[in-house]
């Protein structure tokens, strides 16, 4: 008796290397695997440095899948990161470490694919979906949530980026710590520094008392930077410094405060395109995107709509029967330019106002969809319109012909084999094949 193997998914796994920037060994680099390394002048070290100001056993690096931990081994001259001496710290990607006269940093080299079983779950935190696309996302989220590396969530507006961030926090070792949310797009530029890093009394007009920023408020937990792509360019260097050193300085203060936070950022923008256009710093992008996850738009996973609708009804305290089959069919046909958020709003509206709200929704929202199509590449827009026409035409045709494929093919002037092919393409079913 044969068994069907569990579905598998390819996950991106980051590879790193250690690059020596200055000192006698400048220019050398070492590939880092998941293991422990010792650095020093002792020939028995894994990475031997030719620097008289470096101790024989100076530093250890514990390389894990999601992060690198650096630990000073009681060196004579100490170990420094961003000019601050440390005994132990998480070595962030791109942060510069100094041992004696030698400077070095860990940088990404490539991404390799790692095969693991596809998640069987249909939810992660507040995210819901049983499609393969979403199960692939859940597989990735389950693995990265268990670590402590920073995460960048990408996706269109309404795909659930905040739910994703909250789910990462809840499934992480930091779940008992605070979850601090910063809506970067909603902050006045003059208050960005204060919101992120805090301020002291009298730092500016209206600063009547001392106030911690989002990073301090999230100490021991996670800070979520929503729509980080909207951060003004002039403030991006300060955020980069905080990400690399985990130290913040309140507006008007002189001293830095150390914070222990995980950073999860989200954006609907194409940050790589913004980097090329000079609107976003390349070093900040790479620092934020140590781990990346992309949430698919709802139009690319329409098979999730029934499950999403039932989940939304349950959260509203209503049974699945609150929506008729006709209404459900209309919801499944719609392209949802506003994604899951728009679907939720429509379900709430129909539950509260009745199904007569659907035609109004259909007319106005379809007009919005047409405007979106006009901004797409010609071939993609044409294919989407044709797909919508074919699906609607077939559903109406089958209803007129009582679900009979032979009658439908004659009435449409199409070969029966082609009608069956179209039905399969759009997941439609006929009651009988011939008369």
Tab-separated table of C-alpha atoms in Angstrom:
chain	number	residue	atom	x	y	z
A	1	UNK	CA	0.000	0.000	0.000
A	2	UNK	CA	1.541	3.306	-1.045
A	3	UNK	CA	1.197	6.545	0.837
A	4	UNK	CA	1.199	10.056	-0.575
A	5	UNK	CA	4.195	12.041	0.696
A	6	UNK	CA	3.544	15.277	2.529
A	7	UNK	CA	3.675	18.344	0.260
A	8	UNK	CA	6.953	20.197	0.496
A	9	UNK	CA	7.980	23.798	0.122
A	10	UNK	CA	11.292	25.461	-0.706
A	11	UNK	CA	12.222	28.057	1.890
A	12	UNK	CA	14.949	30.664	1.412
A	13	UNK	CA	17.786	30.180	3.895
A	14	UNK	CA	20.344	32.947	4.334
A	15	UNK	CA	24.073	32.316	3.944
A	16	UNK	CA	26.615	34.650	5.505
A	17	UNK	CA	30.296	35.427	5.426
A	18	UNK	CA	32.697	37.263	7.715
A	19	UNK	CA	34.580	40.074	5.968
A	20	UNK	CA	37.700	41.683	7.456
A	21	UNK	CA	37.707	45.402	6.679
A	22	UNK	CA	40.946	46.654	8.240
A	23	UNK	CA	44.137	45.468	9.925
A	24	UNK	CA	46.754	42.998	8.741
A	25	UNK	CA	44.080	40.638	7.379
A	26	UNK	CA	42.042	43.259	5.478
A	27	UNK	CA	40.352	41.807	2.413
A	28	UNK	CA	40.057	38.263	3.728
A	29	UNK	CA	36.619	36.674	4.074
A	30	UNK	CA	35.295	33.464	5.600
A	31	UNK	CA	32.083	31.601	4.790
A	32	UNK	CA	30.024	30.990	7.919
A	33	UNK	CA	28.076	27.781	8.452
A	34	UNK	CA	25.651	27.009	11.285
A	35	UNK	CA	28.232	26.256	14.031
A	36	UNK	CA	30.513	27.955	16.569
A	37	UNK	CA	33.729	29.805	15.627
A	38	UNK	CA	36.636	31.103	17.706
A	39	UNK	CA	38.630	34.143	16.560
A	40	UNK	CA	42.091	35.100	17.814
A	41	UNK	CA	45.819	34.851	17.168
A	42	UNK	CA	46.078	31.277	18.468
A	43	UNK	CA	46.730	28.894	15.512
A	44	UNK	CA	44.110	26.591	17.040
A	45	UNK	CA	41.359	29.194	16.415
A	46	UNK	CA	38.856	28.613	13.623
A	47	UNK	CA	39.638	32.080	12.223
A	48	UNK	CA	43.222	33.154	12.907
A	49	UNK	CA	43.944	36.902	12.945
A	50	UNK	CA	47.441	38.348	12.424
A	51	UNK	CA	47.016	41.291	14.783
A	52	UNK	CA	49.241	41.763	17.845
A	53	UNK	CA	46.494	43.732	19.590
A	54	UNK	CA	44.118	40.752	19.371
A	55	UNK	CA	44.157	38.149	22.152
A	56	UNK	CA	44.951	34.486	21.500
A	57	UNK	CA	41.337	33.521	22.223
A	58	UNK	CA	39.533	36.805	21.614
A	59	UNK	CA	35.960	36.293	20.349
A	60	UNK	CA	33.469	33.493	19.702
A	61	UNK	CA	30.716	33.562	17.079
A	62	UNK	CA	27.699	31.303	17.474
A	63	UNK	CA	26.146	31.127	14.012
A	64	UNK	CA	22.507	30.041	13.936
A	65	UNK	CA	20.043	29.900	11.043
A	66	UNK	CA	18.439	33.210	11.985
A	67	UNK	CA	21.156	35.140	13.863
A	68	UNK	CA	24.784	35.379	14.977
A	69	UNK	CA	25.753	35.716	18.656
A	70	UNK	CA	29.146	37.281	19.477
A	71	UNK	CA	30.830	36.716	22.847
A	72	UNK	CA	34.074	38.255	24.126
A	73	UNK	CA	36.332	35.551	25.621
A	74	UNK	CA	37.957	37.745	28.251
A	75	UNK	CA	40.209	39.514	25.741
A	76	UNK	CA	42.905	41.944	26.820
A	77	UNK	CA	41.820	44.913	24.675
A	78	UNK	CA	38.109	44.159	24.507
A	79	UNK	CA	35.557	43.743	21.716
A	80	UNK	CA	33.618	46.724	20.331
A	81	UNK	CA	30.515	47.154	18.152
A	82	UNK	CA	29.643	50.614	16.857
A	83	UNK	CA	32.244	52.038	19.309
A	84	UNK	CA	30.570	50.406	22.308
A	85	UNK	CA	32.414	47.707	24.255
A	86	UNK	CA	30.479	44.481	24.759
A	87	UNK	CA	30.770	41.123	26.399
A	88	UNK	CA	27.941	39.491	24.506
A	89	UNK	CA	25.505	40.678	21.835
A	90	UNK	CA	23.521	39.634	18.809
A	91	UNK	CA	25.610	40.622	15.818
A	92	UNK	CA	23.278	42.314	13.375
A	93	UNK	CA	23.881	41.989	9.648
A	94	UNK	CA	26.311	44.673	8.484
A	95	UNK	CA	27.302	45.877	11.987
A	96	UNK	CA	31.036	46.587	12.295
A	97	UNK	CA	32.972	44.886	15.101
A	98	UNK	CA	36.477	45.907	16.194
A	99	UNK	CA	38.986	43.549	17.801
A	100	UNK	CA	42.231	45.396	18.506
A	101	UNK	CA	43.203	47.059	15.222
A	102	UNK	CA	41.016	44.713	13.161
A	103	UNK	CA	37.540	45.637	11.936
A	104	UNK	CA	35.165	43.020	10.584
A	105	UNK	CA	31.498	42.509	9.789
A	106	UNK	CA	29.047	39.763	8.878
A	107	UNK	CA	27.325	40.200	5.504
A	108	UNK	CA	24.842	38.101	3.489
A	109	UNK	CA	26.301	36.245	0.527
A	110	UNK	CA	23.476	34.323	-1.105
A	111	UNK	CA	20.172	32.634	-0.456
A	112	UNK	CA	19.909	28.883	-0.813
A	113	UNK	CA	16.701	26.862	-0.908
A	114	UNK	CA	15.871	24.508	1.936
A	115	UNK	CA	13.167	21.860	1.474
A	116	UNK	CA	10.782	21.310	4.396
A	117	UNK	CA	7.229	19.877	4.690
A	118	UNK	CA	4.438	22.288	3.745
A	119	UNK	CA	2.408	23.500	6.729
A	120	UNK	CA	-0.941	21.772	7.222
A	121	UNK	CA	-2.292	24.720	9.221
A	122	UNK	CA	-4.983	27.016	7.845
A	123	UNK	CA	-4.137	29.922	10.151
A	124	UNK	CA	-1.244	31.811	11.677
A	125	UNK	CA	-2.185	34.358	14.314
A	126	UNK	CA	-5.052	36.299	12.742
A	127	UNK	CA	-4.181	35.229	9.172
A	128	UNK	CA	-6.475	32.629	7.591
A	129	UNK	CA	-6.127	30.541	4.426
A	130	UNK	CA	-6.037	26.969	3.195
A	131	UNK	CA	-4.587	27.611	-0.265
A	132	UNK	CA	-1.088	26.445	-1.097
A	133	UNK	CA	0.066	30.073	-1.345
A	134	UNK	CA	-0.969	30.767	2.240
A	135	UNK	CA	0.307	27.452	3.582
A	136	UNK	CA	3.691	28.308	2.095
A	137	UNK	CA	3.534	31.641	3.933
A	138	UNK	CA	2.557	29.876	7.176
A	139	UNK	CA	5.490	27.464	6.778
A	140	UNK	CA	7.886	30.381	6.557
A	141	UNK	CA	6.242	32.330	9.386
A	142	UNK	CA	6.294	29.372	11.767
A	143	UNK	CA	10.040	28.990	11.276
A	144	UNK	CA	11.084	32.629	11.415
A	145	UNK	CA	8.814	33.451	14.375
A	146	UNK	CA	10.760	31.006	16.548
A	147	UNK	CA	13.974	33.005	16.070
A	148	UNK	CA	14.850	36.575	16.943
A	149	UNK	CA	16.023	38.077	13.647
A	150	UNK	CA	14.332	41.192	12.249
A	151	UNK	CA	11.617	40.641	9.638
A	152	UNK	CA	10.283	42.651	6.688
A	153	UNK	CA	6.672	41.956	5.670
A	154	UNK	CA	5.701	42.973	2.146
A	155	UNK	CA	2.252	43.022	0.607
A	156	UNK	CA	-0.501	45.174	-0.829
A	157	UNK	CA	-2.725	47.284	1.401
A	158	UNK	CA	-5.310	45.102	3.119
A	159	UNK	CA	-3.438	41.783	2.932
A	160	UNK	CA	-3.010	41.540	6.721
A	161	UNK	CA	0.509	42.805	7.425
A	162	UNK	CA	-0.322	43.941	10.974
A	163	UNK	CA	-1.969	40.594	11.734
A	164	UNK	CA	1.146	38.916	10.378
A	165	UNK	CA	3.415	40.994	12.641
A	166	UNK	CA	1.238	40.302	15.686
A	167	UNK	CA	1.308	36.600	14.840
A	168	UNK	CA	5.117	36.609	14.641
A	169	UNK	CA	5.293	38.257	18.062
A	170	UNK	CA	2.750	35.855	19.612
A	171	UNK	CA	4.603	32.787	18.290
A	172	UNK	CA	8.050	34.053	19.338
A	173	UNK	CA	10.025	33.693	22.577
A	174	UNK	CA	9.156	37.372	23.165
A	175	UNK	CA	5.405	36.735	23.311
A	176	UNK	CA	5.159	37.768	26.980
A	177	UNK	CA	6.859	41.082	26.231
A	178	UNK	CA	5.198	44.215	24.823
A	179	UNK	CA	4.120	44.582	21.195
A	180	UNK	CA	4.571	48.243	20.225
A	181	UNK	CA	2.992	49.489	16.970
A	182	UNK	CA	4.253	52.525	15.075
A	183	UNK	CA	2.211	53.784	12.099
A	184	UNK	CA	5.069	55.503	10.283
A	185	UNK	CA	2.784	56.865	7.557
A	186	UNK	CA	0.574	58.557	10.146
A	187	UNK	CA	3.322	60.464	11.980
A	188	UNK	CA	4.011	64.117	11.252
A	189	UNK	CA	7.658	64.329	10.012
A	190	UNK	CA	8.592	66.724	12.816
A	191	UNK	CA	7.531	64.122	15.401
A	192	UNK	CA	9.090	61.003	13.848
A	193	UNK	CA	12.172	61.007	16.108
A	194	UNK	CA	10.103	61.586	19.235
A	195	UNK	CA	7.642	58.799	18.397
A	196	UNK	CA	10.403	56.294	17.669
A	197	UNK	CA	13.056	57.252	20.216
A	198	UNK	CA	11.273	59.420	22.816
A	199	UNK	CA	12.143	62.877	24.153
A	200	UNK	CA	13.187	64.651	27.341
A	201	UNK	CA	11.263	67.458	28.992
A	202	UNK	CA	11.722	70.744	27.137
A	203	UNK	CA	13.255	69.128	24.038
A	204	UNK	CA	10.814	71.065	21.849
A	205	UNK	CA	7.667	73.147	22.145
A	206	UNK	CA	4.982	71.020	23.752
A	207	UNK	CA	7.416	68.554	25.380
A	208	UNK	CA	6.098	69.196	28.881
A	209	UNK	CA	7.364	65.911	30.296
A	210	UNK	CA	9.817	63.120	29.540
A	211	UNK	CA	8.442	60.407	27.257
A	212	UNK	CA	9.856	57.068	26.076
A	213	UNK	CA	9.599	56.246	22.376
A	214	UNK	CA	8.292	53.092	20.712
A	215	UNK	CA	11.632	51.281	20.957
A	216	UNK	CA	11.865	51.786	24.721
A	217	UNK	CA	8.205	50.876	25.166
A	218	UNK	CA	8.862	47.606	23.328
A	219	UNK	CA	11.890	46.669	25.465
A	220	UNK	CA	11.844	42.902	25.952
A	221	UNK	CA	9.335	42.471	23.143
A	222	UNK	CA	8.686	43.486	19.542
A	223	UNK	CA	8.374	46.856	17.827
A	224	UNK	CA	6.263	46.880	14.651
A	225	UNK	CA	7.115	49.618	12.136
A	226	UNK	CA	4.078	49.726	9.854
A	227	UNK	CA	4.622	51.311	6.419
A	228	UNK	CA	8.333	51.795	7.074
A	229	UNK	CA	8.744	52.802	3.421
A	230	UNK	CA	7.137	56.146	4.283
A	231	UNK	CA	9.965	57.082	6.678
A	232	UNK	CA	11.505	60.383	5.485
A	233	UNK	CA	14.955	59.925	3.983
A	234	UNK	CA	16.622	62.284	6.465
A	235	UNK	CA	15.563	60.093	9.440
A	236	UNK	CA	16.623	56.792	7.934
A	237	UNK	CA	20.281	56.954	9.170
A	238	UNK	CA	19.069	57.228	12.768
A	239	UNK	CA	16.846	54.183	12.397
A	240	UNK	CA	19.735	52.267	10.830
A	241	UNK	CA	21.962	53.100	13.804
A	242	UNK	CA	19.333	51.850	16.244
A	243	UNK	CA	18.862	48.625	14.286
A	244	UNK	CA	22.591	47.930	14.293
A	245	UNK	CA	23.408	48.921	17.874
A	246	UNK	CA	20.059	48.484	19.676
A	247	UNK	CA	20.650	51.814	21.409
A	248	UNK	CA	18.375	54.857	21.299
A	249	UNK	CA	18.866	58.484	22.281
A	250	UNK	CA	15.802	60.500	23.178
A	251	UNK	CA	15.357	63.861	21.474
A	252	UNK	CA	17.183	66.427	23.611
A	253	UNK	CA	19.137	63.805	25.598
A	254	UNK	CA	22.899	63.237	25.656
A	255	UNK	CA	23.116	59.586	26.645
A	256	UNK	CA	22.105	56.437	24.776
A	257	UNK	CA	19.817	53.778	26.262
A	258	UNK	CA	20.173	50.114	25.373
A	259	UNK	CA	16.991	48.353	24.239
A	260	UNK	CA	16.299	44.662	23.761
A	261	UNK	CA	13.779	44.508	20.931
A	262	UNK	CA	12.952	42.542	17.833
A	263	UNK	CA	12.002	44.710	14.873
A	264	UNK	CA	9.247	43.686	12.472
A	265	UNK	CA	8.648	46.166	9.650
A	266	UNK	CA	6.001	46.225	6.919
A	267	UNK	CA	5.455	48.072	3.658
A	268	UNK	CA	3.173	48.038	0.650
A	269	UNK	CA	5.886	49.749	-1.400
A	270	UNK	CA	8.493	48.155	-3.649
A	271	UNK	CA	11.476	49.115	-1.495
A	272	UNK	CA	14.004	47.733	-3.968
A	273	UNK	CA	12.633	50.130	-6.602
A	274	UNK	CA	12.725	52.940	-4.012
A	275	UNK	CA	16.387	52.127	-3.311
A	276	UNK	CA	17.220	52.410	-7.021
A	277	UNK	CA	15.311	55.706	-7.203
A	278	UNK	CA	17.191	57.087	-4.181
A	279	UNK	CA	14.071	57.288	-1.990
A	280	UNK	CA	15.223	54.642	0.478
A	281	UNK	CA	18.676	53.836	1.824
A	282	UNK	CA	20.116	50.588	0.502
A	283	UNK	CA	21.896	49.759	3.779
A	284	UNK	CA	18.664	50.257	5.745
A	285	UNK	CA	16.740	48.060	3.319
A	286	UNK	CA	19.205	45.189	3.696
A	287	UNK	CA	19.216	45.663	7.447
A	288	UNK	CA	15.420	45.463	7.648
A	289	UNK	CA	15.138	42.567	5.194
A	290	UNK	CA	17.291	40.038	7.054
A	291	UNK	CA	14.225	37.803	6.759
A	292	UNK	CA	11.444	38.592	4.315
A	293	UNK	CA	7.878	37.375	3.837
A	294	UNK	CA	5.410	38.459	1.144
A	295	UNK	CA	1.651	38.195	1.679
A	296	UNK	CA	-0.196	37.366	-1.570
A	297	UNK	CA	-3.172	39.486	-2.678
A	298	UNK	CA	-6.599	37.941	-2.299
A	299	UNK	CA	-7.157	37.814	-6.082
A	300	UNK	CA	-4.295	35.282	-6.281
A	301	UNK	CA	-5.937	32.944	-3.731
A	302	UNK	CA	-9.708	33.103	-4.393
A	303	UNK	CA	-10.112	29.557	-3.053
A	304	UNK	CA	-9.558	31.034	0.432
A	305	UNK	CA	-12.650	33.276	0.235
A	306	UNK	CA	-15.174	30.717	1.617
A	307	UNK	CA	-12.954	30.024	4.647
A	308	UNK	CA	-12.328	33.737	5.167
A	309	UNK	CA	-16.046	34.526	4.983
A	310	UNK	CA	-16.930	31.801	7.501
A	311	UNK	CA	-14.181	33.030	9.845
A	312	UNK	CA	-15.440	36.611	9.577
A	313	UNK	CA	-19.017	35.530	10.255
A	314	UNK	CA	-17.871	33.536	13.279
A	315	UNK	CA	-16.048	36.578	14.666
A	316	UNK	CA	-19.239	38.589	14.165
A	317	UNK	CA	-21.191	35.949	16.074
A	318	UNK	CA	-23.175	34.906	12.992
A	319	UNK	CA	-23.667	31.406	11.503
A	320	UNK	CA	-22.496	30.477	7.970
A	321	UNK	CA	-26.147	30.580	6.872
A	322	UNK	CA	-26.138	34.356	7.423
A	323	UNK	CA	-25.084	34.666	3.770
A	324	UNK	CA	-26.923	32.960	0.920
A	325	UNK	CA	-25.209	30.792	-1.666
A	326	UNK	CA	-25.876	33.485	-4.281
A	327	UNK	CA	-24.118	36.092	-2.145
A	328	UNK	CA	-21.193	33.752	-1.556
A	329	UNK	CA	-20.909	33.155	-5.296
A	330	UNK	CA	-20.776	36.911	-5.919
A	331	UNK	CA	-18.078	37.322	-3.267
A	332	UNK	CA	-15.967	34.591	-4.886
A	333	UNK	CA	-16.224	36.217	-8.332
A	334	UNK	CA	-15.114	39.659	-7.239
A	335	UNK	CA	-11.421	40.651	-7.771
A	336	UNK	CA	-11.017	42.390	-4.360
A	337	UNK	CA	-8.624	45.248	-5.093
A	338	UNK	CA	-8.789	46.091	-1.359
A	339	UNK	CA	-7.887	42.496	-0.431
A	340	UNK	CA	-8.985	40.845	2.834
A	341	UNK	CA	-9.719	44.170	4.518
A	342	UNK	CA	-12.199	45.030	1.778
A	343	UNK	CA	-13.783	41.566	1.989
A	344	UNK	CA	-14.222	41.979	5.756
A	345	UNK	CA	-15.874	45.386	5.308
A	346	UNK	CA	-18.279	44.024	2.691
A	347	UNK	CA	-19.224	41.016	4.852
A	348	UNK	CA	-19.913	43.342	7.790
A	349	UNK	CA	-21.998	45.605	5.570
A	350	UNK	CA	-24.072	42.733	4.190
A	351	UNK	CA	-24.638	41.276	7.663
A	352	UNK	CA	-25.773	44.652	9.028
A	353	UNK	CA	-27.635	46.083	6.032
A	354	UNK	CA	-28.806	42.947	4.249
A	355	UNK	CA	-27.905	41.468	0.881
A	356	UNK	CA	-29.394	44.436	-0.937
A	357	UNK	CA	-26.057	46.117	-0.161
A	358	UNK	CA	-24.292	43.829	-2.625
A	359	UNK	CA	-25.449	45.402	-5.930
A	360	UNK	CA	-24.341	48.815	-4.696
A	361	UNK	CA	-21.011	47.343	-3.701
A	362	UNK	CA	-20.644	45.579	-6.999
A	363	UNK	CA	-21.260	48.664	-9.106
A	364	UNK	CA	-18.952	51.033	-7.261
A	365	UNK	CA	-16.186	48.581	-6.515
A	366	UNK	CA	-16.096	47.169	-10.048
A	367	UNK	CA	-15.588	50.736	-11.291
A	368	UNK	CA	-12.571	50.961	-8.966
A	369	UNK	CA	-11.252	47.689	-10.335
A	370	UNK	CA	-11.515	48.956	-13.897
A	371	UNK	CA	-9.330	51.950	-12.996
A	372	UNK	CA	-6.750	49.587	-11.481
A	373	UNK	CA	-6.703	47.536	-14.684
A	374	UNK	CA	-6.008	50.636	-16.751
A	375	UNK	CA	-2.784	51.127	-14.801
A	376	UNK	CA	-1.574	47.549	-15.377
A	377	UNK	CA	0.570	46.308	-18.290
A	378	UNK	CA	-1.592	45.767	-21.391
A	379	UNK	CA	-1.178	41.987	-21.567
A	380	UNK	CA	-1.957	41.424	-17.871
A	381	UNK	CA	-4.979	43.751	-17.925
A	382	UNK	CA	-6.330	42.083	-21.068
A	383	UNK	CA	-5.927	38.587	-19.614
A	384	UNK	CA	-7.684	39.578	-16.398
A	385	UNK	CA	-10.648	41.064	-18.277
A	386	UNK	CA	-10.903	37.986	-20.515
A	387	UNK	CA	-10.775	35.658	-17.490
A	388	UNK	CA	-13.552	37.601	-15.798
A	389	UNK	CA	-15.681	37.535	-18.951
A	390	UNK	CA	-15.165	33.795	-19.519
A	391	UNK	CA	-16.019	32.902	-15.918
A	392	UNK	CA	-19.180	35.052	-15.847
A	393	UNK	CA	-20.267	33.859	-19.292
A	394	UNK	CA	-19.874	30.185	-18.368
A	395	UNK	CA	-21.778	30.509	-15.097
A	396	UNK	CA	-24.683	32.224	-16.871
A	397	UNK	CA	-24.542	29.705	-19.728
A	398	UNK	CA	-24.729	26.708	-17.392
A	399	UNK	CA	-27.680	28.209	-15.531
A	400	UNK	CA	-29.574	28.735	-18.807
A	401	UNK	CA	-28.803	25.205	-19.962
A	402	UNK	CA	-29.602	23.496	-16.688
A	403	UNK	CA	-25.989	22.437	-16.179
A	404	UNK	CA	-25.975	20.371	-19.400
A	405	UNK	CA	-22.623	20.549	-21.225
A	406	UNK	CA	-23.998	19.368	-24.598
A	407	UNK	CA	-26.693	22.047	-24.636
A	408	UNK	CA	-24.224	24.668	-23.424
A	409	UNK	CA	-21.673	23.852	-26.122
A	410	UNK	CA	-24.345	24.050	-28.877
A	411	UNK	CA	-25.765	27.323	-27.575
A	412	UNK	CA	-22.308	28.896	-27.254
A	413	UNK	CA	-21.040	27.484	-30.557
A	414	UNK	CA	-18.087	25.829	-28.819
A	415	UNK	CA	-16.706	22.306	-28.875
A	416	UNK	CA	-17.830	20.232	-25.887
A	417	UNK	CA	-14.186	19.399	-25.063
A	418	UNK	CA	-13.331	23.117	-24.935
A	419	UNK	CA	-16.315	23.860	-22.655
A	420	UNK	CA	-15.146	21.137	-20.255
A	421	UNK	CA	-11.644	22.634	-20.332
A	422	UNK	CA	-12.998	26.081	-19.427
A	423	UNK	CA	-15.139	24.645	-16.637
A	424	UNK	CA	-12.073	22.963	-15.163
A	425	UNK	CA	-10.062	26.180	-15.490
A	426	UNK	CA	-12.552	28.178	-13.411
A	427	UNK	CA	-13.537	25.409	-10.991
A	428	UNK	CA	-17.130	25.212	-12.261
A	429	UNK	CA	-19.212	22.020	-12.336
A	430	UNK	CA	-21.919	20.786	-14.685
A	431	UNK	CA	-24.747	18.487	-13.579
A	432	UNK	CA	-24.531	16.285	-16.704
A	433	UNK	CA	-22.427	15.866	-19.820
A	434	UNK	CA	-25.064	15.018	-22.453
A	435	UNK	CA	-28.827	14.984	-22.955
